PDB file of C-alpha atoms in Angstrom:
ATOM      1  CA  MET A  30     -72.051-147.633  37.230  1.00  0.00           C
ATOM      2  CA  GLU A  31     -71.871-146.366  33.981  1.00  0.00           C
ATOM      3  CA  ALA A  32     -75.072-144.390  32.545  1.00  0.00           C
ATOM      4  CA  GLY A  33     -75.219-146.725  29.626  1.00  0.00           C
ATOM      5  CA  ASP A  34     -75.204-150.071  31.749  1.00  0.00           C
ATOM      6  CA  ASP A  35     -78.743-151.772  31.662  1.00  0.00           C
ATOM      7  CA  ALA A  36     -77.995-154.350  34.245  1.00  0.00           C
ATOM      8  CA  PRO A  37     -78.804-153.249  37.943  1.00  0.00           C
ATOM      9  CA  LEU A  38     -76.012-153.439  40.486  1.00  0.00           C
ATOM     10  CA  GLU A  39     -75.994-155.437  43.608  1.00  0.00           C
ATOM     11  CA  LEU A  40     -75.132-153.578  46.676  1.00  0.00           C
ATOM     12  CA  PRO A  41     -71.400-154.490  46.986  1.00  0.00           C
ATOM     13  CA  GLN A  42     -70.689-153.307  43.265  1.00  0.00           C
ATOM     14  CA  ALA A  43     -72.787-150.171  43.713  1.00  0.00           C
ATOM     15  CA  PHE A  44     -71.319-149.157  47.012  1.00  0.00           C
ATOM     16  CA  ALA A  45     -67.667-149.922  45.744  1.00  0.00           C
ATOM     17  CA  ALA A  46     -68.349-147.563  42.675  1.00  0.00           C
ATOM     18  CA  ALA A  47     -69.653-144.898  44.799  1.00  0.00           C
ATOM     19  CA  TYR A  48     -67.481-145.256  47.993  1.00  0.00           C
ATOM     20  CA  GLN A  49     -65.120-142.097  47.561  1.00  0.00           C
ATOM     21  CA  GLU A  50     -68.234-140.193  46.572  1.00  0.00           C
ATOM     22  CA  LEU A  51     -70.196-141.337  49.611  1.00  0.00           C
ATOM     23  CA  ARG A  52     -67.012-140.243  51.699  1.00  0.00           C
ATOM     24  CA  ARG A  53     -67.387-136.984  50.269  1.00  0.00           C
ATOM     25  CA  LEU A  54     -70.883-136.641  51.081  1.00  0.00           C
ATOM     26  CA  ALA A  55     -70.519-137.746  54.494  1.00  0.00           C
ATOM     27  CA  ARG A  56     -67.754-135.400  55.063  1.00  0.00           C
ATOM     28  CA  ALA A  57     -69.841-132.575  53.776  1.00  0.00           C
ATOM     29  CA  ARG A  58     -72.880-133.663  55.949  1.00  0.00           C
ATOM     30  CA  LEU A  59     -70.469-133.839  59.123  1.00  0.00           C
ATOM     31  CA  TYR A  60     -68.243-130.701  58.328  1.00  0.00           C
ATOM     32  CA  ARG A  61     -70.026-128.166  60.659  1.00  0.00           C
ATOM     33  CA  GLY A  62     -70.298-130.629  63.709  1.00  0.00           C
ATOM     34  CA  GLY A  63     -66.964-129.516  65.060  1.00  0.00           C
ATOM     35  CA  ARG A  64     -66.160-131.312  68.360  1.00  0.00           C
ATOM     36  CA  ASN A  65     -69.698-132.446  68.671  1.00  0.00           C
ATOM     37  CA  THR A  66     -69.785-134.304  65.347  1.00  0.00           C
ATOM     38  CA  VAL A  67     -71.930-137.662  65.636  1.00  0.00           C
ATOM     39  CA  LEU A  68     -69.937-139.681  63.579  1.00  0.00           C
ATOM     40  CA  ASP A  69     -66.632-139.295  61.709  1.00  0.00           C
ATOM     41  CA  THR A  70     -66.903-139.678  57.709  1.00  0.00           C
ATOM     42  CA  THR A  71     -65.766-143.320  57.632  1.00  0.00           C
ATOM     43  CA  ALA A  72     -67.891-144.454  60.475  1.00  0.00           C
ATOM     44  CA  LEU A  73     -70.820-142.880  58.638  1.00  0.00           C
ATOM     45  CA  VAL A  74     -70.253-144.392  55.223  1.00  0.00           C
ATOM     46  CA  HIS A  75     -69.697-147.753  56.761  1.00  0.00           C
ATOM     47  CA  GLU A  76     -73.027-147.418  58.714  1.00  0.00           C
ATOM     48  CA  VAL A  77     -74.657-146.588  55.430  1.00  0.00           C
ATOM     49  CA  TYR A  78     -73.389-149.880  53.941  1.00  0.00           C
ATOM     50  CA  LEU A  79     -74.587-151.933  57.182  1.00  0.00           C
ATOM     51  CA  LYS A  80     -77.968-150.364  56.818  1.00  0.00           C
ATOM     52  CA  LEU A  81     -78.379-151.086  53.168  1.00  0.00           C
ATOM     53  CA  SER A  82     -77.111-154.564  53.531  1.00  0.00           C
ATOM     54  CA  ARG A  83     -79.835-155.444  55.858  1.00  0.00           C
ATOM     55  CA  HIS A  84     -82.118-155.767  52.899  1.00  0.00           C
ATOM     56  CA  SER A  85     -81.129-158.770  51.125  1.00  0.00           C
ATOM     57  CA  GLY A  86     -81.096-158.856  47.307  1.00  0.00           C
ATOM     58  CA  VAL A  87     -81.407-155.278  46.900  1.00  0.00           C
ATOM     59  CA  ALA A  88     -80.323-154.080  43.328  1.00  0.00           C
ATOM     60  CA  PHE A  89     -79.913-150.598  42.178  1.00  0.00           C
ATOM     61  CA  PRO A  90     -81.126-149.788  38.543  1.00  0.00           C
ATOM     62  CA  ASP A  91     -78.704-146.827  38.032  1.00  0.00           C
ATOM     63  CA  ARG A  92     -76.119-144.507  40.222  1.00  0.00           C
ATOM     64  CA  ALA A  93     -78.820-141.974  40.761  1.00  0.00           C
ATOM     65  CA  ARG A  94     -81.191-144.271  42.699  1.00  0.00           C
ATOM     66  CA  PHE A  95     -78.344-145.662  44.628  1.00  0.00           C
ATOM     67  CA  LEU A  96     -77.181-142.321  45.636  1.00  0.00           C
ATOM     68  CA  ALA A  97     -80.667-141.360  46.853  1.00  0.00           C
ATOM     69  CA  TYR A  98     -81.130-144.500  48.586  1.00  0.00           C
ATOM     70  CA  ALA A  99     -77.926-143.957  50.366  1.00  0.00           C
ATOM     71  CA  GLY A 100     -78.600-140.166  51.072  1.00  0.00           C
ATOM     72  CA  ARG A 101     -81.968-141.324  52.787  1.00  0.00           C
ATOM     73  CA  ALA A 102     -79.856-143.844  54.830  1.00  0.00           C
ATOM     74  CA  MET A 103     -77.286-141.271  55.788  1.00  0.00           C
ATOM     75  CA  ARG A 104     -79.904-138.910  56.856  1.00  0.00           C
ATOM     76  CA  SER A 105     -81.647-141.740  59.049  1.00  0.00           C
ATOM     77  CA  ILE A 106     -78.363-142.631  60.548  1.00  0.00           C
ATOM     78  CA  ILE A 107     -77.558-139.239  61.573  1.00  0.00           C
ATOM     79  CA  VAL A 108     -80.809-138.515  63.284  1.00  0.00           C
ATOM     80  CA  ASP A 109     -80.725-141.837  65.102  1.00  0.00           C
ATOM     81  CA  MET A 110     -77.275-141.105  66.361  1.00  0.00           C
ATOM     82  CA  VAL A 111     -78.363-137.554  67.575  1.00  0.00           C
ATOM     83  CA  ARG A 112     -81.419-138.891  69.182  1.00  0.00           C
ATOM     84  CA  GLN A 113     -79.063-141.722  70.902  1.00  0.00           C
ATOM     85  CA  ARG A 114     -76.717-139.048  72.440  1.00  0.00           C
ATOM     86  CA  GLN A 115     -79.618-136.927  73.660  1.00  0.00           C
ATOM     87  CA  THR A 116     -80.934-140.034  75.407  1.00  0.00           C
ATOM     88  CA  GLU A 117     -77.557-140.781  77.045  1.00  0.00           C
ATOM     89  CA  ARG A 118     -77.086-136.854  77.630  1.00  0.00           C
ATOM     90  CA  ALA A 119     -80.488-137.200  79.632  1.00  0.00           C
ATOM     91  CA  GLY A 120     -79.444-140.188  81.586  1.00  0.00           C
ATOM     92  CA  GLY A 121     -80.852-142.816  79.288  1.00  0.00           C
ATOM     93  CA  ASP A 122     -82.740-145.296  81.810  1.00  0.00           C
ATOM     94  CA  LEU A 123     -80.761-144.044  84.831  1.00  0.00           C
ATOM     95  CA  ALA A 124     -82.902-142.306  87.566  1.00  0.00           C
ATOM     96  CA  LEU A 125     -82.317-138.676  87.234  1.00  0.00           C
ATOM     97  CA  LEU A 126     -81.034-136.856  90.361  1.00  0.00           C
ATOM     98  CA  THR A 127     -80.858-132.992  90.180  1.00  0.00           C
ATOM     99  CA  LEU A 128     -78.567-131.358  92.816  1.00  0.00           C
ATOM    100  CA  THR A 129     -79.125-127.651  91.935  1.00  0.00           C
ATOM    101  CA  GLY A 130     -82.086-126.188  90.161  1.00  0.00           C
ATOM    102  CA  ASP A 131     -79.918-124.303  87.664  1.00  0.00           C
ATOM    103  CA  VAL A 132     -78.136-127.255  86.185  1.00  0.00           C
ATOM    104  CA  ALA A 133     -78.982-127.955  82.667  1.00  0.00           C
ATOM    105  CA  ASP A 134     -77.387-129.792  79.886  1.00  0.00           C
ATOM    106  CA  ALA A 135     -78.237-127.816  76.674  1.00  0.00           C
ATOM    107  CA  LEU A 136     -77.973-129.602  73.333  1.00  0.00           C
ATOM    108  CA  PRO A 137     -75.273-128.450  71.065  1.00  0.00           C
ATOM    109  CA  ALA A 138     -76.679-126.116  68.342  1.00  0.00           C
ATOM    110  CA  GLN A 139     -75.657-128.801  65.693  1.00  0.00           C
ATOM    111  CA  GLU A 140     -77.500-131.775  67.163  1.00  0.00           C
ATOM    112  CA  GLU A 141     -80.561-129.613  67.738  1.00  0.00           C
ATOM    113  CA  HIS A 142     -80.332-128.093  64.308  1.00  0.00           C
ATOM    114  CA  ILE A 143     -80.203-131.836  62.766  1.00  0.00           C
ATOM    115  CA  LEU A 144     -83.278-132.969  64.752  1.00  0.00           C
ATOM    116  CA  ARG A 145     -85.231-129.502  63.597  1.00  0.00           C
ATOM    117  CA  VAL A 146     -84.422-130.240  60.006  1.00  0.00           C
ATOM    118  CA  HIS A 147     -85.501-133.870  60.313  1.00  0.00           C
ATOM    119  CA  GLU A 148     -88.956-132.819  61.750  1.00  0.00           C
ATOM    120  CA  ALA A 149     -89.320-130.206  59.030  1.00  0.00           C
ATOM    121  CA  LEU A 150     -88.714-132.887  56.311  1.00  0.00           C
ATOM    122  CA  ASP A 151     -91.010-135.281  57.979  1.00  0.00           C
ATOM    123  CA  ALA A 152     -93.661-132.470  57.799  1.00  0.00           C
ATOM    124  CA  MET A 153     -92.723-131.466  54.398  1.00  0.00           C
ATOM    125  CA  GLY A 154     -93.176-135.234  53.396  1.00  0.00           C
ATOM    126  CA  GLY A 155     -96.843-135.000  54.597  1.00  0.00           C
ATOM    127  CA  VAL A 156     -97.549-132.024  52.370  1.00  0.00           C
ATOM    128  CA  ASP A 157     -95.530-132.808  49.145  1.00  0.00           C
ATOM    129  CA  PRO A 158     -93.401-136.316  49.324  1.00  0.00           C
ATOM    130  CA  ARG A 159     -91.554-135.346  46.269  1.00  0.00           C
ATOM    131  CA  MET A 160     -90.375-131.996  47.317  1.00  0.00           C
ATOM    132  CA  ALA A 161     -89.056-133.763  50.347  1.00  0.00           C
ATOM    133  CA  GLN A 162     -87.424-136.455  48.198  1.00  0.00           C
ATOM    134  CA  VAL A 163     -85.843-133.696  46.167  1.00  0.00           C
ATOM    135  CA  VAL A 164     -84.272-132.115  49.415  1.00  0.00           C
ATOM    136  CA  GLU A 165     -83.163-135.455  50.595  1.00  0.00           C
ATOM    137  CA  MET A 166     -81.478-136.037  47.222  1.00  0.00           C
ATOM    138  CA  ARG A 167     -79.966-132.881  46.932  1.00  0.00           C
ATOM    139  CA  TYR A 168     -78.696-132.413  50.534  1.00  0.00           C
ATOM    140  CA  PHE A 169     -77.872-135.886  51.892  1.00  0.00           C
ATOM    141  CA  ALA A 170     -76.912-137.523  48.684  1.00  0.00           C
ATOM    142  CA  GLY A 171     -75.517-134.590  47.026  1.00  0.00           C
ATOM    143  CA  MET A 172     -77.069-135.311  43.686  1.00  0.00           C
ATOM    144  CA  SER A 173     -77.677-132.675  40.849  1.00  0.00           C
ATOM    145  CA  ASP A 174     -80.680-131.505  39.592  1.00  0.00           C
ATOM    146  CA  THR A 175     -80.263-133.535  36.440  1.00  0.00           C
ATOM    147  CA  GLU A 176     -79.640-136.584  38.528  1.00  0.00           C
ATOM    148  CA  ILE A 177     -82.689-135.977  40.707  1.00  0.00           C
ATOM    149  CA  ALA A 178     -84.786-135.609  37.809  1.00  0.00           C
ATOM    150  CA  THR A 179     -83.920-138.801  36.354  1.00  0.00           C
ATOM    151  CA  ALA A 180     -84.371-140.682  39.671  1.00  0.00           C
ATOM    152  CA  LEU A 181     -87.805-139.382  40.249  1.00  0.00           C
ATOM    153  CA  GLY A 182     -88.814-139.379  36.396  1.00  0.00           C
ATOM    154  CA  VAL A 183     -89.572-135.490  36.193  1.00  0.00           C
ATOM    155  CA  THR A 184     -87.924-132.585  34.553  1.00  0.00           C
ATOM    156  CA  ASP A 185     -84.980-130.450  35.646  1.00  0.00           C
ATOM    157  CA  ARG A 186     -87.376-127.483  35.903  1.00  0.00           C
ATOM    158  CA  THR A 187     -89.597-129.487  38.129  1.00  0.00           C
ATOM    159  CA  VAL A 188     -86.864-130.284  40.376  1.00  0.00           C
ATOM    160  CA  ARG A 189     -85.506-126.400  40.441  1.00  0.00           C
ATOM    161  CA  ARG A 190     -89.207-125.502  41.282  1.00  0.00           C
ATOM    162  CA  ASP A 191     -89.480-128.099  44.092  1.00  0.00           C
ATOM    163  CA  TRP A 192     -86.091-126.933  45.390  1.00  0.00           C
ATOM    164  CA  VAL A 193     -87.215-123.360  45.597  1.00  0.00           C
ATOM    165  CA  GLN A 194     -90.472-124.167  47.244  1.00  0.00           C
ATOM    166  CA  ALA A 195     -88.781-126.727  49.727  1.00  0.00           C
ATOM    167  CA  ARG A 196     -86.068-123.838  50.808  1.00  0.00           C
ATOM    168  CA  LEU A 197     -89.208-121.578  51.449  1.00  0.00           C
ATOM    169  CA  PHE A 198     -91.033-124.467  53.535  1.00  0.00           C
ATOM    170  CA  LEU A 199     -87.810-125.117  55.494  1.00  0.00           C
ATOM    171  CA  ALA A 200     -87.111-121.515  56.066  1.00  0.00           C
ATOM    172  CA  GLU A 201     -90.509-121.206  57.629  1.00  0.00           C
ATOM    173  CA  ALA A 202     -90.366-124.481  59.715  1.00  0.00           C
ATOM    174  CA  LEU A 203     -86.970-123.619  61.072  1.00  0.00           C
ATOM    175  CA  ARG A 204     -87.806-120.030  62.042  1.00  0.00           C
TER     176      ARG A 204
END
């Protein structure tokens, strides 16, 4: 996926070219999970491939768009796994029987934070979709301002301005 290549890459080539970078991004996203980590690095990267491969004939015009798409898939997978663990922790479809009134399973802080960030990003997307894309690309795909600007067709300065506004929005939403 060289910058000068004009031919779009199919998923296997794009994925193979970015595999080590995707592992680095996955490791960074899962780093703070400790023992409560939803997935391990390799599993998350492979889940991203499976999710992307469900769309037959997908081709990526450049590295930036592939990483943006992979970052969105990574976010989706992490949020889905956290929700699944919450459901299992709450008993899934089993009948709930409480033996004492003071027994409660609190969510690990990391999982609760992931869901709150996801909800805040959804709310941000309703207000300013490009700003939400900047957060996804920067946080989940690990892209630089220049790469994000190229993928979105805007200037670096616009990306930096969106990032500042997004941080303020997220800080308020997560307060």
